Amino acid sequence: MKLVKNWHQQHVENLSFGSRIADKVATGMGSWRFIIIQTIIVAIWMVLNFVAYVAHWDPYPFILLNLLFSTQAAYAAPIIMMAQNRQNERDRAQAQADYQTNVEAKQEIEALTLKLNTLEVDKLDKIIRMLEEMDKK
């Protein structure tokens, strides 16, 4: 028996290595875990720079920290956009699969309706014949 794959399974199998990484990065960066960890790191960075009397590696206004954030944003934005583009492709594939399912269901319903109508007409014809036969007797 041949296993038929749905649209999602086909989409996942067709993803390249880079696409899989981009999806994981976008998922990670869009999580509360990432926000909390990054907030903790920034707070530690600032506290250590305020407390350090001699070795300020990034004194106020934290230019190195701003540079790190800019670099992170420069890489994160295109990666997230790639993931969003793939999400749009998945949505289109799902919409197409849903449409095809609806078309097939409509065709089956129409066929069943015709069959029921035929059965109904046949029954009515049989009842009319029986009534006509009863009138003749």
PDB file of C-alpha atoms in Angstrom:
ATOM      1  CA  MET A   1       0.000   0.000   0.000  1.00  0.00           C
ATOM      2  CA  LYS A   2       1.413   3.392  -1.013  1.00  0.00           C
ATOM      3  CA  LEU A   3       1.389   6.030   1.719  1.00  0.00           C
ATOM      4  CA  VAL A   4       0.050   9.341   0.406  1.00  0.00           C
ATOM      5  CA  LYS A   5       1.846  12.352   1.844  1.00  0.00           C
ATOM      6  CA  ASN A   6      -0.065  15.450   2.772  1.00  0.00           C
ATOM      7  CA  TRP A   7       0.979  18.970   1.748  1.00  0.00           C
ATOM      8  CA  HIS A   8       2.846  19.580   5.017  1.00  0.00           C
ATOM      9  CA  GLN A   9       4.959  16.425   4.770  1.00  0.00           C
ATOM     10  CA  GLN A  10       5.868  17.254   1.179  1.00  0.00           C
ATOM     11  CA  HIS A  11       6.786  20.812   2.151  1.00  0.00           C
ATOM     12  CA  VAL A  12       9.026  19.699   5.046  1.00  0.00           C
ATOM     13  CA  GLU A  13      10.835  17.180   2.841  1.00  0.00           C
ATOM     14  CA  ASN A  14      11.563  19.869   0.234  1.00  0.00           C
ATOM     15  CA  LEU A  15      13.174  22.306   2.712  1.00  0.00           C
ATOM     16  CA  SER A  16      16.874  22.943   2.223  1.00  0.00           C
ATOM     17  CA  PHE A  17      19.383  22.905   5.076  1.00  0.00           C
ATOM     18  CA  GLY A  18      19.477  26.721   5.114  1.00  0.00           C
ATOM     19  CA  SER A  19      15.686  26.905   5.209  1.00  0.00           C
ATOM     20  CA  ARG A  20      15.531  24.572   8.176  1.00  0.00           C
ATOM     21  CA  ILE A  21      18.120  26.656  10.037  1.00  0.00           C
ATOM     22  CA  ALA A  22      16.291  29.899   9.211  1.00  0.00           C
ATOM     23  CA  ASP A  23      13.032  28.443  10.533  1.00  0.00           C
ATOM     24  CA  LYS A  24      14.711  27.329  13.762  1.00  0.00           C
ATOM     25  CA  VAL A  25      16.416  30.709  14.253  1.00  0.00           C
ATOM     26  CA  ALA A  26      13.150  32.572  13.630  1.00  0.00           C
ATOM     27  CA  THR A  27      11.317  30.261  16.018  1.00  0.00           C
ATOM     28  CA  GLY A  28      13.980  30.738  18.681  1.00  0.00           C
ATOM     29  CA  MET A  29      14.186  34.514  18.322  1.00  0.00           C
ATOM     30  CA  GLY A  30      10.418  34.800  18.454  1.00  0.00           C
ATOM     31  CA  SER A  31      10.143  33.119  21.838  1.00  0.00           C
ATOM     32  CA  TRP A  32       9.839  34.385  25.388  1.00  0.00           C
ATOM     33  CA  ARG A  33      12.840  32.260  26.306  1.00  0.00           C
ATOM     34  CA  PHE A  34      15.040  34.259  23.925  1.00  0.00           C
ATOM     35  CA  ILE A  35      13.703  37.588  25.203  1.00  0.00           C
ATOM     36  CA  ILE A  36      14.255  36.620  28.844  1.00  0.00           C
ATOM     37  CA  ILE A  37      17.772  35.260  28.246  1.00  0.00           C
ATOM     38  CA  GLN A  38      18.749  38.318  26.210  1.00  0.00           C
ATOM     39  CA  THR A  39      17.347  40.644  28.888  1.00  0.00           C
ATOM     40  CA  ILE A  40      19.351  38.848  31.574  1.00  0.00           C
ATOM     41  CA  ILE A  41      22.553  39.054  29.482  1.00  0.00           C
ATOM     42  CA  VAL A  42      22.031  42.793  28.850  1.00  0.00           C
ATOM     43  CA  ALA A  43      21.355  43.436  32.543  1.00  0.00           C
ATOM     44  CA  ILE A  44      24.513  41.536  33.539  1.00  0.00           C
ATOM     45  CA  TRP A  45      26.496  43.414  30.856  1.00  0.00           C
ATOM     46  CA  MET A  46      25.349  46.774  32.203  1.00  0.00           C
ATOM     47  CA  VAL A  47      25.842  45.893  35.870  1.00  0.00           C
ATOM     48  CA  LEU A  48      29.344  44.533  35.264  1.00  0.00           C
ATOM     49  CA  ASN A  49      30.297  47.686  33.360  1.00  0.00           C
ATOM     50  CA  PHE A  50      28.938  49.950  36.100  1.00  0.00           C
ATOM     51  CA  VAL A  51      30.574  47.950  38.878  1.00  0.00           C
ATOM     52  CA  ALA A  52      33.965  47.500  37.202  1.00  0.00           C
ATOM     53  CA  TYR A  53      36.117  50.319  38.578  1.00  0.00           C
ATOM     54  CA  VAL A  54      39.164  49.688  36.394  1.00  0.00           C
ATOM     55  CA  ALA A  55      38.346  47.460  33.427  1.00  0.00           C
ATOM     56  CA  HIS A  56      35.402  48.990  31.596  1.00  0.00           C
ATOM     57  CA  TRP A  57      35.278  46.996  28.351  1.00  0.00           C
ATOM     58  CA  ASP A  58      32.148  48.891  27.274  1.00  0.00           C
ATOM     59  CA  PRO A  59      31.626  52.065  29.318  1.00  0.00           C
ATOM     60  CA  TYR A  60      28.359  53.987  29.287  1.00  0.00           C
ATOM     61  CA  PRO A  61      26.586  54.558  26.742  1.00  0.00           C
ATOM     62  CA  PHE A  62      27.430  50.926  25.888  1.00  0.00           C
ATOM     63  CA  ILE A  63      28.506  51.415  22.280  1.00  0.00           C
ATOM     64  CA  LEU A  64      29.805  47.849  21.990  1.00  0.00           C
ATOM     65  CA  LEU A  65      26.453  46.525  23.229  1.00  0.00           C
ATOM     66  CA  ASN A  66      24.665  48.687  20.647  1.00  0.00           C
ATOM     67  CA  LEU A  67      26.983  47.333  17.965  1.00  0.00           C
ATOM     68  CA  LEU A  68      26.149  43.772  19.022  1.00  0.00           C
ATOM     69  CA  PHE A  69      22.428  44.552  18.863  1.00  0.00           C
ATOM     70  CA  SER A  70      22.815  46.145  15.423  1.00  0.00           C
ATOM     71  CA  THR A  71      24.707  43.119  14.137  1.00  0.00           C
ATOM     72  CA  GLN A  72      22.093  40.782  15.600  1.00  0.00           C
ATOM     73  CA  ALA A  73      19.292  42.800  13.970  1.00  0.00           C
ATOM     74  CA  ALA A  74      21.133  42.904  10.628  1.00  0.00           C
ATOM     75  CA  TYR A  75      21.248  39.104  10.537  1.00  0.00           C
ATOM     76  CA  ALA A  76      17.955  38.405  12.267  1.00  0.00           C
ATOM     77  CA  ALA A  77      15.757  40.497   9.983  1.00  0.00           C
ATOM     78  CA  PRO A  78      16.553  38.659   6.722  1.00  0.00           C
ATOM     79  CA  ILE A  79      16.425  35.265   8.454  1.00  0.00           C
ATOM     80  CA  ILE A  80      13.007  36.045   9.907  1.00  0.00           C
ATOM     81  CA  MET A  81      11.814  37.332   6.526  1.00  0.00           C
ATOM     82  CA  MET A  82      12.944  34.060   4.891  1.00  0.00           C
ATOM     83  CA  ALA A  83      10.964  32.120   7.496  1.00  0.00           C
ATOM     84  CA  GLN A  84       7.915  34.329   6.876  1.00  0.00           C
ATOM     85  CA  ASN A  85       8.189  33.752   3.124  1.00  0.00           C
ATOM     86  CA  ARG A  86       8.214  30.011   3.728  1.00  0.00           C
ATOM     87  CA  GLN A  87       5.202  30.402   6.012  1.00  0.00           C
ATOM     88  CA  ASN A  88       3.419  32.147   3.142  1.00  0.00           C
ATOM     89  CA  GLU A  89       4.347  29.226   0.864  1.00  0.00           C
ATOM     90  CA  ARG A  90       2.989  26.771   3.447  1.00  0.00           C
ATOM     91  CA  ASP A  91      -0.228  28.790   3.727  1.00  0.00           C
ATOM     92  CA  ARG A  92      -0.647  28.786  -0.059  1.00  0.00           C
ATOM     93  CA  ALA A  93      -0.019  25.029  -0.210  1.00  0.00           C
ATOM     94  CA  GLN A  94      -2.538  24.434   2.572  1.00  0.00           C
ATOM     95  CA  ALA A  95      -5.109  26.685   0.899  1.00  0.00           C
ATOM     96  CA  GLN A  96      -4.639  24.809  -2.385  1.00  0.00           C
ATOM     97  CA  ALA A  97      -4.994  21.447  -0.623  1.00  0.00           C
ATOM     98  CA  ASP A  98      -8.114  22.686   1.183  1.00  0.00           C
ATOM     99  CA  TYR A  99      -9.576  23.959  -2.090  1.00  0.00           C
ATOM    100  CA  GLN A 100      -8.903  20.623  -3.810  1.00  0.00           C
ATOM    101  CA  THR A 101     -10.528  18.756  -0.917  1.00  0.00           C
ATOM    102  CA  ASN A 102     -13.563  21.038  -1.098  1.00  0.00           C
ATOM    103  CA  VAL A 103     -13.883  20.523  -4.865  1.00  0.00           C
ATOM    104  CA  GLU A 104     -13.721  16.744  -4.444  1.00  0.00           C
ATOM    105  CA  ALA A 105     -16.257  16.853  -1.594  1.00  0.00           C
ATOM    106  CA  LYS A 106     -18.592  18.990  -3.702  1.00  0.00           C
ATOM    107  CA  GLN A 107     -18.374  16.517  -6.569  1.00  0.00           C
ATOM    108  CA  GLU A 108     -19.144  13.604  -4.237  1.00  0.00           C
ATOM    109  CA  ILE A 109     -22.097  15.461  -2.721  1.00  0.00           C
ATOM    110  CA  GLU A 110     -23.457  16.268  -6.177  1.00  0.00           C
ATOM    111  CA  ALA A 111     -23.104  12.614  -7.221  1.00  0.00           C
ATOM    112  CA  LEU A 112     -24.880  11.468  -4.046  1.00  0.00           C
ATOM    113  CA  THR A 113     -27.637  14.025  -4.591  1.00  0.00           C
ATOM    114  CA  LEU A 114     -28.202  12.755  -8.124  1.00  0.00           C
ATOM    115  CA  LYS A 115     -28.285   9.179  -6.887  1.00  0.00           C
ATOM    116  CA  LEU A 116     -30.781  10.057  -4.139  1.00  0.00           C
ATOM    117  CA  ASN A 117     -32.954  11.945  -6.622  1.00  0.00           C
ATOM    118  CA  THR A 118     -32.897   8.955  -8.963  1.00  0.00           C
ATOM    119  CA  LEU A 119     -33.886   6.639  -6.118  1.00  0.00           C
ATOM    120  CA  GLU A 120     -36.638   9.030  -5.088  1.00  0.00           C
ATOM    121  CA  VAL A 121     -38.039   9.211  -8.628  1.00  0.00           C
ATOM    122  CA  ASP A 122     -37.871   5.438  -8.976  1.00  0.00           C
ATOM    123  CA  LYS A 123     -39.788   4.990  -5.721  1.00  0.00           C
ATOM    124  CA  LEU A 124     -42.434   7.523  -6.782  1.00  0.00           C
ATOM    125  CA  ASP A 125     -42.821   5.822 -10.160  1.00  0.00           C
ATOM    126  CA  LYS A 126     -43.254   2.464  -8.417  1.00  0.00           C
ATOM    127  CA  ILE A 127     -45.869   3.912  -6.026  1.00  0.00           C
ATOM    128  CA  ILE A 128     -47.783   5.471  -8.948  1.00  0.00           C
ATOM    129  CA  ARG A 129     -47.768   2.137 -10.818  1.00  0.00           C
ATOM    130  CA  MET A 130     -49.010   0.338  -7.729  1.00  0.00           C
ATOM    131  CA  LEU A 131     -51.803   2.893  -7.302  1.00  0.00           C
ATOM    132  CA  GLU A 132     -52.766   2.583 -10.963  1.00  0.00           C
ATOM    133  CA  GLU A 133     -52.874  -1.201 -10.642  1.00  0.00           C
ATOM    134  CA  MET A 134     -55.082  -0.877  -7.551  1.00  0.00           C
ATOM    135  CA  ASP A 135     -57.461   1.436  -9.430  1.00  0.00           C
ATOM    136  CA  LYS A 136     -57.773  -1.074 -12.282  1.00  0.00           C
ATOM    137  CA  LYS A 137     -58.886  -3.813  -9.884  1.00  0.00           C
TER     138      LYS A 137
END
